[in-house]
Amino acid sequence: MVPKSFYDLRFGVSPGGARKDAHHICGSPDEAMAALDSEVKDSINVWLLFDYGADVALDVYQRGERIRSIDLHPFITIRVDGYPDITFRGSGKPTGYAVGADDPYKVQNELADGMFARDFDDAIEVTVDWDSVLVPPLVGEIAKDGDYVMLGDGPLDDLADLDDLDEDELEDELIDRGYVEYGFHDFDE
């Protein structure tokens, strides 16, 4: 089995009061863009991003090795009707939302409470400046539906001993070894 190249769009929060560990294994930047769009359609995920310090990154794997992790916070803008734009200096560092406010803490609480209660569902727009994100193109064989990949920085296993397994046995063995299938996974569900 040849190690494949792929993108991993990560969206999650560390264990605590809220839990999320979503991974979208993608074969193109367009798939990664669509994956992030799907995550921020839910105002609870926007709340996780704004108030809870959610991690949002695009990891680039070339031939099975993670070569780069791109923090997407600086490219995200959240717009809520009636409030200044929310931008980010990094994970957990929203800014701009209280420009001109007498009490920035009160504005932050109003926004966080409204996002969590889904009061702003029709008033939230999240944009990502993908044109400014320097996403390296994938090289080699690119992962696709039905493929399994290994996430993280560990060494890849020699999978030559799996050549004689049938499709079901191969799938079971890959999962046992920590591989995940192409597509969407939330490891905290």
Coordinates of N, CA, C and O in Angstrom, one line a residue:
M1 N 0.9 -1.2 0.0 CA 0.0 0.0 0.0 C 0.9 1.2 0.0 O 1.7 1.4 0.9
V2 N 0.7 2.1 -1.0 CA 1.5 3.3 -1.1 C 0.9 4.4 -0.3 O -0.3 4.6 -0.3
P3 N 1.8 5.1 0.6 CA 1.2 6.2 1.4 C 0.7 7.3 0.5 O 1.4 7.7 -0.5
K4 N -0.5 7.7 0.7 CA -1.2 8.7 -0.1 C -1.0 10.1 0.4 O -0.7 10.4 1.6
S5 N -1.1 11.1 -0.5 CA -1.1 12.5 -0.1 C -2.6 13.0 0.1 O -3.5 12.5 -0.6
F6 N -2.8 13.9 1.1 CA -4.1 14.3 1.4 C -4.1 15.6 2.3 O -3.0 15.9 2.8
Y7 N -5.2 16.2 2.4 CA -5.4 17.3 3.4 C -6.3 16.8 4.5 O -7.2 16.0 4.3
D8 N -6.0 17.3 5.7 CA -6.9 17.0 6.9 C -7.3 18.4 7.4 O -6.6 19.1 8.0
L9 N -8.6 18.7 7.2 CA -9.2 19.9 7.7 C -9.7 19.5 9.1 O -10.5 18.7 9.3
R10 N -9.0 20.1 10.1 CA -9.3 19.8 11.5 C -10.1 21.0 12.1 O -9.8 22.1 12.0
F11 N -11.1 20.6 12.9 CA -11.9 21.5 13.7 C -12.3 20.9 15.0 O -12.9 19.8 15.0
G12 N -11.8 21.5 16.1 CA -12.1 20.8 17.4 C -11.7 21.7 18.5 O -11.1 22.7 18.4
V13 N -12.0 21.2 19.7 CA -11.7 21.8 21.0 C -11.1 20.7 21.9 O -11.5 19.5 21.8
S14 N -10.2 21.1 22.7 CA -9.6 20.1 23.7 C -10.7 19.7 24.6 O -11.6 20.4 24.9
P15 N -10.5 18.5 25.2 CA -11.5 18.0 26.1 C -11.7 19.0 27.3 O -10.8 19.6 27.7
G16 N -12.9 19.1 27.7 CA -13.3 20.0 28.7 C -14.9 20.0 28.7 O -15.5 19.0 28.5
G17 N -15.4 21.2 28.9 CA -16.9 21.3 28.9 C -17.5 21.1 27.5 O -18.6 20.5 27.4
A18 N -16.8 21.4 26.5 CA -17.2 21.1 25.1 C -16.2 20.2 24.5 O -15.0 20.2 24.8
R19 N -16.7 19.3 23.6 CA -15.8 18.3 23.0 C -16.1 18.3 21.5 O -17.2 18.2 21.1
K20 N -15.0 18.3 20.7 CA -15.2 18.2 19.3 C -13.8 17.8 18.7 O -12.8 18.5 19.1
D21 N -13.7 16.8 17.9 CA -12.5 16.5 17.3 C -12.8 16.0 15.8 O -12.6 14.8 15.5
A22 N -13.2 16.9 15.0 CA -13.6 16.6 13.6 C -12.4 16.7 12.7 O -11.6 17.6 12.8
H23 N -12.4 15.7 11.8 CA -11.4 15.6 10.8 C -12.1 15.4 9.4 O -12.9 14.5 9.4
H24 N -11.7 16.1 8.4 CA -12.2 15.9 7.1 C -11.0 15.6 6.2 O -10.2 16.4 6.0
I25 N -10.9 14.3 5.8 CA -9.8 13.9 5.0 C -10.2 14.2 3.6 O -11.2 13.7 3.1
C26 N -9.4 15.0 2.9 CA -9.8 15.6 1.6 C -8.6 15.3 0.6 O -7.4 15.3 1.0
G27 N -9.0 15.3 -0.7 CA -8.0 15.2 -1.7 C -7.7 16.4 -2.5 O -6.9 16.4 -3.5
S28 N -8.4 17.5 -2.2 CA -8.2 18.8 -2.9 C -8.5 19.9 -2.0 O -9.3 19.8 -1.0
P29 N -8.0 21.1 -2.3 CA -8.3 22.3 -1.6 C -9.8 22.6 -1.6 O -10.4 23.1 -0.6
D30 N -10.5 22.4 -2.7 CA -11.9 22.6 -2.8 C -12.7 21.8 -1.8 O -13.7 22.3 -1.2
E31 N -12.3 20.5 -1.7 CA -13.0 19.7 -0.7 C -12.8 20.2 0.7 O -13.7 20.2 1.6
A32 N -11.5 20.7 1.0 CA -11.3 21.3 2.3 C -12.1 22.5 2.6 O -12.6 22.8 3.7
M33 N -12.2 23.4 1.6 CA -13.1 24.6 1.7 C -14.5 24.2 2.0 O -15.1 24.8 2.9
A34 N -15.0 23.2 1.3 CA -16.4 22.8 1.5 C -16.6 22.2 2.9 O -17.6 22.4 3.6
A35 N -15.5 21.5 3.4 CA -15.6 20.9 4.7 C -15.7 22.0 5.8 O -16.5 21.9 6.7
L36 N -14.9 23.0 5.6 CA -14.9 24.1 6.6 C -16.2 24.8 6.5 O -16.8 25.2 7.6
D37 N -16.7 25.1 5.3 CA -18.1 25.7 5.2 C -19.1 24.9 5.9 O -20.0 25.4 6.6
S38 N -19.1 23.5 5.8 CA -20.1 22.7 6.5 C -20.0 22.8 8.0 O -21.0 22.8 8.7
E39 N -18.7 23.0 8.5 CA -18.6 23.1 10.0 C -19.1 24.4 10.5 O -19.8 24.5 11.5
V40 N -18.9 25.5 9.8 CA -19.3 26.8 10.3 C -20.8 27.2 9.9 O -21.2 28.3 10.3
K41 N -21.5 26.3 9.3 CA -22.9 26.5 9.1 C -23.7 26.3 10.4 O -24.8 26.9 10.5
D42 N -23.1 25.6 11.3 CA -23.8 25.4 12.6 C -23.3 26.5 13.6 O -22.1 26.6 13.9
S43 N -24.2 27.2 14.2 CA -23.8 28.3 15.0 C -23.1 27.9 16.3 O -22.4 28.6 16.9
I44 N -23.4 26.6 16.7 CA -22.6 26.1 17.9 C -21.1 26.0 17.5 O -20.3 26.3 18.4
N45 N -20.8 25.6 16.3 CA -19.4 25.6 15.9 C -18.8 27.0 15.8 O -17.7 27.2 16.1
V46 N -19.6 27.9 15.4 CA -19.2 29.3 15.4 C -18.9 29.8 16.8 O -17.9 30.5 17.1
W47 N -19.8 29.4 17.7 CA -19.6 29.7 19.1 C -18.3 29.1 19.6 O -17.5 29.7 20.3
L48 N -18.0 27.8 19.3 CA -16.8 27.1 19.6 C -15.6 27.9 19.1 O -14.5 28.0 19.8
L49 N -15.7 28.4 17.9 CA -14.6 29.2 17.3 C -14.4 30.5 18.0 O -13.3 30.9 18.4
F50 N -15.5 31.2 18.3 CA -15.4 32.6 18.9 C -15.1 32.5 20.4 O -14.2 33.2 20.8
D51 N -15.9 31.7 21.1 CA -15.8 31.8 22.6 C -15.0 30.7 23.2 O -14.6 30.9 24.4
Y52 N -14.8 29.6 22.6 CA -14.2 28.5 23.2 C -12.8 28.2 22.7 O -12.2 27.3 23.2
G53 N -12.4 28.9 21.7 CA -11.0 28.8 21.3 C -10.8 27.5 20.4 O -9.7 26.9 20.5
A54 N -11.8 27.2 19.6 CA -11.7 26.0 18.8 C -10.4 26.1 17.9 O -10.1 27.1 17.4
D55 N -9.8 24.9 17.7 CA -8.7 24.8 16.8 C -9.3 24.6 15.4 O -10.2 23.7 15.2
V56 N -8.8 25.3 14.4 CA -9.2 25.1 13.0 C -7.9 25.2 12.2 O -7.3 26.3 12.2
A57 N -7.6 24.1 11.5 CA -6.3 24.1 10.8 C -6.4 23.2 9.6 O -7.3 22.3 9.5
L58 N -5.6 23.4 8.6 CA -5.5 22.5 7.4 C -4.1 21.9 7.5 O -3.1 22.6 7.4
D59 N -4.1 20.6 7.7 CA -2.8 19.8 7.7 C -2.6 19.3 6.3 O -3.5 18.7 5.7
V60 N -1.3 19.4 5.9 CA -1.0 18.9 4.5 C -0.1 17.7 4.7 O 1.0 17.7 5.4
Y61 N -0.5 16.6 4.1 CA 0.2 15.3 4.2 C 0.7 15.0 2.8 O -0.1 14.9 1.8
Q62 N 2.0 14.8 2.6 CA 2.6 14.4 1.3 C 3.1 13.0 1.5 O 4.0 12.8 2.4
R63 N 2.6 12.1 0.7 CA 3.0 10.7 0.8 C 2.9 10.1 2.2 O 3.8 9.4 2.6
G64 N 1.9 10.5 2.9 CA 1.6 10.0 4.2 C 2.3 10.7 5.4 O 2.0 10.4 6.5
E65 N 3.1 11.7 5.1 CA 3.8 12.5 6.1 C 3.3 13.9 6.2 O 3.1 14.6 5.2
R66 N 3.0 14.3 7.5 CA 2.5 15.7 7.6 C 3.7 16.6 7.5 O 4.7 16.6 8.2
I67 N 3.6 17.5 6.4 CA 4.7 18.4 6.2 C 4.4 19.8 6.6 O 5.2 20.6 6.7
R68 N 3.1 20.1 6.8 CA 2.7 21.5 7.2 C 1.3 21.5 7.8 O 0.4 20.7 7.5
S69 N 1.2 22.4 8.8 CA -0.1 22.6 9.4 C -0.4 24.1 9.3 O 0.4 25.0 9.7
I70 N -1.5 24.5 8.7 CA -1.8 25.9 8.5 C -3.0 26.3 9.4 O -4.1 25.8 9.3
D71 N -2.7 27.2 10.3 CA -3.7 27.8 11.2 C -4.6 28.6 10.4 O -4.1 29.6 9.8
L72 N -5.9 28.3 10.3 CA -6.8 29.1 9.5 C -7.4 30.3 10.2 O -8.1 31.1 9.5
H73 N -7.2 30.5 11.5 CA -7.8 31.6 12.2 C -7.6 33.0 11.6 O -8.5 33.7 11.4
P74 N -6.3 33.3 11.1 CA -6.1 34.6 10.6 C -6.9 34.9 9.3 O -7.0 36.0 8.9
F75 N -7.5 33.9 8.7 CA -8.2 34.0 7.4 C -9.7 34.0 7.5 O -10.4 34.1 6.6
I76 N -10.2 33.9 8.8 CA -11.6 33.8 9.1 C -12.2 35.1 9.5 O -11.6 35.8 10.4
T77 N -13.3 35.4 9.0 CA -14.1 36.6 9.5 C -15.5 36.1 9.8 O -16.1 35.5 9.0
I78 N -16.0 36.5 11.0 CA -17.4 36.2 11.4 C -18.1 37.5 11.4 O -17.7 38.5 12.0
R79 N -19.2 37.5 10.7 CA -20.1 38.7 10.6 C -21.4 38.3 11.3 O -22.1 37.4 11.0
V80 N -21.8 39.2 12.3 CA -23.1 39.0 12.9 C -23.8 40.4 12.8 O -23.3 41.4 13.2
D81 N -25.0 40.3 12.2 CA -25.8 41.6 12.0 C -25.8 42.4 13.3 O -26.1 41.9 14.4
G82 N -25.5 43.7 13.1 CA -25.5 44.6 14.2 C -24.2 44.7 15.1 O -24.2 45.5 16.0
Y83 N -23.2 43.9 14.7 CA -21.9 44.0 15.4 C -20.8 44.2 14.4 O -20.9 43.8 13.3
P84 N -19.6 44.7 14.9 CA -18.5 44.8 14.1 C -18.0 43.4 13.7 O -18.2 42.4 14.4
D85 N -17.2 43.3 12.6 CA -16.7 42.0 12.2 C -15.8 41.4 13.3 O -15.1 42.1 14.0
I86 N -15.8 40.1 13.4 CA -15.0 39.3 14.3 C -13.8 38.7 13.5 O -14.1 38.0 12.5
T87 N -12.6 39.0 13.8 CA -11.5 38.4 13.2 C -10.6 37.7 14.3 O -11.0 37.8 15.4
F88 N -9.5 37.1 13.9 CA -8.7 36.4 14.8 C -7.3 36.6 14.7 O -6.8 36.8 13.6
R89 N -6.6 36.7 15.8 CA -5.1 36.8 15.8 C -4.5 35.4 15.9 O -3.3 35.3 15.8
G90 N -5.3 34.5 16.3 CA -4.9 33.1 16.4 C -6.0 32.4 17.2 O -7.1 32.9 17.5
S91 N -5.8 31.1 17.5 CA -6.7 30.3 18.2 C -7.1 30.9 19.6 O -6.2 31.3 20.4
G92 N -8.4 31.1 19.8 CA -8.9 31.7 21.1 C -8.6 33.1 21.2 O -8.7 33.7 22.3
K93 N -8.3 33.8 20.1 CA -7.9 35.3 20.2 C -8.8 36.1 19.2 O -8.3 36.7 18.3
P94 N -10.1 36.1 19.4 CA -11.0 36.9 18.6 C -10.7 38.4 18.8 O -10.4 38.8 19.9
T95 N -10.9 39.2 17.8 CA -10.7 40.6 17.9 C -11.7 41.3 17.0 O -12.3 40.7 16.1
G96 N -11.9 42.6 17.3 CA -12.7 43.5 16.4 C -14.2 43.5 16.8 O -14.8 44.5 16.4
Y97 N -14.7 42.6 17.5 CA -16.1 42.5 17.8 C -16.7 43.6 18.6 O -17.9 43.8 18.6
A98 N -15.8 44.3 19.3 CA -16.3 45.3 20.3 C -15.8 46.7 20.0 O -15.7 47.5 20.8
V99 N -15.4 46.9 18.7 CA -14.8 48.2 18.3 C -15.9 49.3 18.7 O -17.0 49.2 18.3
G100 N -15.5 50.3 19.4 CA -16.4 51.4 19.7 C -17.3 51.1 20.9 O -18.0 52.0 21.3
A101 N -17.3 49.9 21.5 CA -18.2 49.6 22.6 C -17.6 50.1 23.9 O -16.4 50.1 24.1
D102 N -18.5 50.6 24.8 CA -18.1 51.0 26.1 C -17.7 49.9 27.0 O -16.8 50.0 27.8
D103 N -18.3 48.7 26.8 CA -18.0 47.5 27.6 C -17.8 46.3 26.7 O -18.7 45.6 26.4
P104 N -16.5 46.1 26.2 CA -16.2 45.0 25.3 C -16.6 43.6 25.9 O -17.0 42.7 25.2
Y105 N -16.4 43.4 27.2 CA -16.8 42.2 27.9 C -18.3 41.9 27.7 O -18.7 40.8 27.4
K106 N -19.1 42.9 27.8 CA -20.6 42.8 27.7 C -20.9 42.3 26.2 O -21.7 41.5 26.0
V107 N -20.2 43.0 25.3 CA -20.4 42.6 23.8 C -20.0 41.2 23.6 O -20.8 40.4 22.9
Q108 N -18.9 40.8 24.1 CA -18.4 39.4 24.0 C -19.5 38.4 24.5 O -19.8 37.4 23.9
N109 N -20.0 38.7 25.7 CA -21.0 37.8 26.3 C -22.3 37.8 25.5 O -22.9 36.7 25.4
E110 N -22.7 38.9 25.0 CA -23.9 39.0 24.2 C -23.7 38.1 22.9 O -24.6 37.3 22.6
L111 N -22.6 38.2 22.3 CA -22.3 37.4 21.1 C -22.3 35.9 21.4 O -22.9 35.1 20.7
A112 N -21.5 35.6 22.4 CA -21.3 34.2 22.8 C -22.7 33.6 23.2 O -23.0 32.5 22.8
D113 N -23.4 34.3 24.0 CA -24.8 33.8 24.5 C -25.7 33.6 23.3 O -26.4 32.6 23.2
G114 N -25.7 34.6 22.4 CA -26.6 34.5 21.2 C -26.2 33.4 20.3 O -27.1 32.7 19.7
M115 N -24.9 33.2 20.1 CA -24.4 32.1 19.2 C -24.8 30.7 19.8 O -25.3 29.8 19.2
F116 N -24.6 30.6 21.1 CA -24.9 29.3 21.8 C -26.4 29.0 21.8 O -26.7 27.9 21.6
A117 N -27.2 30.0 22.0 CA -28.6 29.9 22.0 C -29.2 29.8 20.6 O -30.4 29.6 20.5
R118 N -28.4 29.9 19.6 CA -28.8 29.9 18.2 C -29.7 31.1 17.8 O -30.5 31.1 16.9
D119 N -29.6 32.2 18.6 CA -30.4 33.4 18.3 C -29.9 34.1 17.1 O -30.7 34.8 16.5
F120 N -28.7 33.8 16.7 CA -28.1 34.5 15.5 C -28.1 33.6 14.3 O -27.4 34.0 13.3
D121 N -28.8 32.5 14.3 CA -28.7 31.6 13.1 C -28.9 32.3 11.8 O -28.1 32.0 10.8
D122 N -29.8 33.2 11.7 CA -30.1 33.9 10.4 C -29.2 35.1 10.2 O -29.3 35.8 9.2
A123 N -28.4 35.5 11.2 CA -27.7 36.7 11.2 C -26.2 36.5 11.2 O -25.4 37.5 11.2
I124 N -25.7 35.3 11.1 CA -24.3 35.0 11.1 C -23.8 34.6 9.6 O -24.4 33.8 8.9
E125 N -22.7 35.2 9.3 CA -22.0 34.8 8.0 C -20.5 34.6 8.4 O -19.9 35.5 9.0
V126 N -20.0 33.5 7.9 CA -18.6 33.2 8.2 C -17.9 33.1 6.8 O -18.3 32.4 5.9
T127 N -16.8 33.9 6.6 CA -16.1 33.9 5.4 C -14.6 33.5 5.7 O -14.1 33.8 6.8
V128 N -14.0 32.8 4.7 CA -12.6 32.4 4.8 C -11.9 33.0 3.6 O -12.3 32.7 2.4
D129 N -10.9 33.7 3.8 CA -10.1 34.3 2.7 C -9.1 33.2 2.1 O -7.9 33.3 2.4
W130 N -9.7 32.3 1.4 CA -8.9 31.1 0.9 C -7.8 31.6 -0.1 O -6.8 31.0 -0.2
D131 N -8.0 32.7 -0.7 CA -7.0 33.2 -1.7 C -5.7 33.6 -1.0 O -4.7 33.6 -1.6
S132 N -5.8 33.9 0.3 CA -4.6 34.3 1.0 C -3.9 33.1 1.7 O -2.8 33.2 2.3
V133 N -4.6 31.9 1.7 CA -4.0 30.7 2.3 C -3.1 30.1 1.3 O -3.5 29.7 0.2
L134 N -1.8 29.9 1.7 CA -0.9 29.3 0.8 C -0.9 27.8 1.0 O -0.2 27.2 1.9
V135 N -1.8 27.1 0.2 CA -1.9 25.7 0.3 C -1.1 25.0 -0.7 O -1.3 25.1 -1.9
P136 N -0.1 24.2 -0.3 CA 0.7 23.5 -1.2 C -0.1 22.4 -2.0 O -0.9 21.8 -1.4
P137 N 0.2 22.3 -3.3 CA -0.5 21.2 -4.0 C 0.0 19.8 -3.5 O 1.2 19.7 -3.1
L138 N -0.8 18.8 -3.6 CA -0.4 17.5 -3.2 C 0.4 16.9 -4.3 O 0.3 17.1 -5.5
V139 N 1.4 16.0 -3.9 CA 2.2 15.3 -4.8 C 2.1 13.8 -4.7 O 1.6 13.3 -3.6
G140 N 2.4 13.1 -5.7 CA 2.3 11.6 -5.6 C 0.9 11.2 -5.8 O 0.0 11.9 -6.3
E141 N 0.6 10.0 -5.2 CA -0.8 9.4 -5.3 C -1.6 10.1 -4.3 O -1.3 10.2 -3.1
I142 N -2.8 10.6 -4.7 CA -3.7 11.4 -3.9 C -4.8 10.5 -3.3 O -5.4 9.7 -4.1
A143 N -5.1 10.6 -2.0 CA -6.1 9.8 -1.4 C -7.5 10.1 -2.0 O -7.7 11.2 -2.4
K144 N -8.3 9.1 -2.0 CA -9.7 9.3 -2.6 C -10.6 8.4 -1.8 O -10.2 7.6 -0.9
D145 N -11.9 8.4 -2.1 CA -12.9 7.6 -1.4 C -12.5 6.1 -1.3 O -12.0 5.6 -2.3
G146 N -12.6 5.5 -0.2 CA -12.2 4.1 0.0 C -10.8 3.9 0.5 O -10.5 2.8 1.0
D147 N -10.0 5.0 0.5 CA -8.6 4.9 1.0 C -8.5 5.1 2.5 O -9.4 5.7 3.0
Y148 N -7.5 4.5 3.1 CA -7.2 4.7 4.5 C -5.9 5.5 4.6 O -4.9 5.2 3.9
V149 N -5.8 6.4 5.6 CA -4.7 7.2 5.8 C -4.4 7.2 7.3 O -5.2 7.0 8.1
M150 N -3.1 7.6 7.6 CA -2.7 7.7 9.0 C -2.6 9.2 9.4 O -1.9 9.9 8.6
L151 N -3.2 9.6 10.5 CA -3.1 11.0 10.9 C -2.0 11.1 11.9 O -1.7 10.2 12.7
G152 N -1.3 12.3 12.0 CA -0.3 12.5 13.0 C 1.1 12.5 12.5 O 1.3 12.4 11.3
D153 N 2.0 12.5 13.4 CA 3.4 12.6 13.0 C 4.2 11.3 13.2 O 5.4 11.2 13.0
G154 N 3.5 10.2 13.6 CA 4.2 9.0 13.8 C 4.7 8.3 12.6 O 4.3 8.6 11.5
P155 N 5.7 7.4 12.7 CA 6.2 6.7 11.5 C 5.1 5.8 10.9 O 4.3 5.2 11.6
L156 N 5.1 5.7 9.6 CA 4.2 4.8 8.9 C 4.6 3.4 9.1 O 5.8 3.1 9.0
D157 N 3.6 2.5 9.3 CA 3.9 1.1 9.4 C 4.3 0.6 8.0 O 3.9 1.1 7.0
D158 N 5.1 -0.5 8.0 CA 5.4 -1.3 6.8 C 4.1 -2.1 6.6 O 3.8 -3.0 7.4
L159 N 3.4 -1.9 5.6 CA 2.1 -2.6 5.3 C 2.3 -3.8 4.4 O 1.3 -4.4 3.9
A160 N 3.5 -4.2 4.0 CA 3.7 -5.3 3.1 C 3.1 -6.6 3.6 O 2.6 -7.4 2.7
D161 N 3.0 -6.8 4.9 CA 2.4 -8.0 5.4 C 0.9 -8.1 5.2 O 0.3 -9.1 5.5
L162 N 0.3 -7.0 4.7 CA -1.2 -7.0 4.5 C -1.6 -7.3 3.1 O -2.8 -7.4 2.8
D163 N -0.6 -7.6 2.2 CA -0.9 -7.8 0.8 C -1.8 -9.0 0.5 O -2.6 -9.0 -0.4
D164 N -1.8 -10.0 1.4 CA -2.6 -11.2 1.1 C -4.0 -11.2 1.8 O -4.7 -12.2 1.6
L165 N -4.3 -10.1 2.4 CA -5.6 -10.0 3.1 C -6.7 -9.6 2.1 O -6.5 -8.9 1.2
D166 N -7.9 -10.2 2.3 CA -9.1 -9.7 1.5 C -9.5 -8.4 1.9 O -9.0 -7.8 2.9
E167 N -10.4 -7.8 1.2 CA -10.8 -6.4 1.5 C -11.3 -6.1 2.9 O -10.9 -5.2 3.5
D168 N -12.2 -7.0 3.4 CA -12.7 -6.8 4.8 C -11.6 -7.0 5.8 O -11.5 -6.2 6.8
E169 N -10.7 -8.0 5.7 CA -9.6 -8.2 6.6 C -8.7 -7.0 6.6 O -8.2 -6.6 7.6
L170 N -8.4 -6.5 5.4 CA -7.5 -5.4 5.2 C -8.1 -4.1 6.0 O -7.4 -3.5 6.7
E171 N -9.4 -3.9 5.8 CA -10.0 -2.8 6.4 C -9.9 -2.9 7.9 O -9.5 -1.9 8.6
D172 N -10.2 -4.1 8.5 CA -10.2 -4.3 9.9 C -8.7 -4.1 10.4 O -8.5 -3.5 11.5
E173 N -7.7 -4.6 9.7 CA -6.4 -4.5 10.1 C -5.9 -3.0 10.1 O -5.2 -2.5 11.1
L174 N -6.3 -2.3 9.1 CA -5.9 -0.9 9.0 C -6.5 -0.1 10.2 O -5.8 0.8 10.8
I175 N -7.8 -0.3 10.4 CA -8.4 0.4 11.6 C -7.8 0.0 12.9 O -7.5 0.9 13.7
D176 N -7.4 -1.3 13.1 CA -6.7 -1.7 14.3 C -5.4 -1.0 14.4 O -4.9 -0.7 15.6
R177 N -4.7 -0.7 13.3 CA -3.4 0.0 13.4 C -3.5 1.5 13.4 O -2.5 2.2 13.4
G178 N -4.8 2.1 13.5 CA -5.0 3.5 13.7 C -5.2 4.3 12.4 O -5.2 5.5 12.5
Y179 N -5.4 3.6 11.3 CA -5.7 4.3 10.1 C -7.2 4.7 10.1 O -8.0 4.1 10.7
V180 N -7.5 5.8 9.3 CA -8.9 6.3 9.2 C -9.2 6.3 7.7 O -8.4 6.6 6.9
E181 N -10.5 6.2 7.4 CA -10.9 6.2 6.1 C -11.1 7.6 5.6 O -11.5 8.5 6.3
Y182 N -10.9 7.8 4.3 CA -11.1 9.1 3.6 C -12.5 9.6 3.9 O -13.5 8.8 4.0
G183 N -12.7 10.9 4.2 CA -14.0 11.4 4.5 C -14.0 12.1 5.8 O -13.0 12.5 6.3
F184 N -15.2 12.1 6.4 CA -15.4 12.9 7.7 C -15.4 11.9 8.9 O -15.9 10.8 8.8
H185 N -14.7 12.4 10.0 CA -14.7 11.7 11.2 C -14.7 12.7 12.4 O -14.1 13.7 12.3
D186 N -15.6 12.4 13.4 CA -15.5 13.2 14.6 C -15.2 12.2 15.7 O -16.0 11.4 16.1
F187 N -14.0 12.2 16.2 CA -13.5 11.2 17.2 C -14.1 11.5 18.6 O -13.8 10.6 19.5
D188 N -14.8 12.5 18.8 CA -15.5 12.7 20.1 C -16.9 12.4 20.1 O -17.7 12.7 21.0
E189 N -17.4 11.8 19.0 CA -18.9 11.5 19.0 C -19.1 10.1 19.5 O -18.2 9.2 19.5

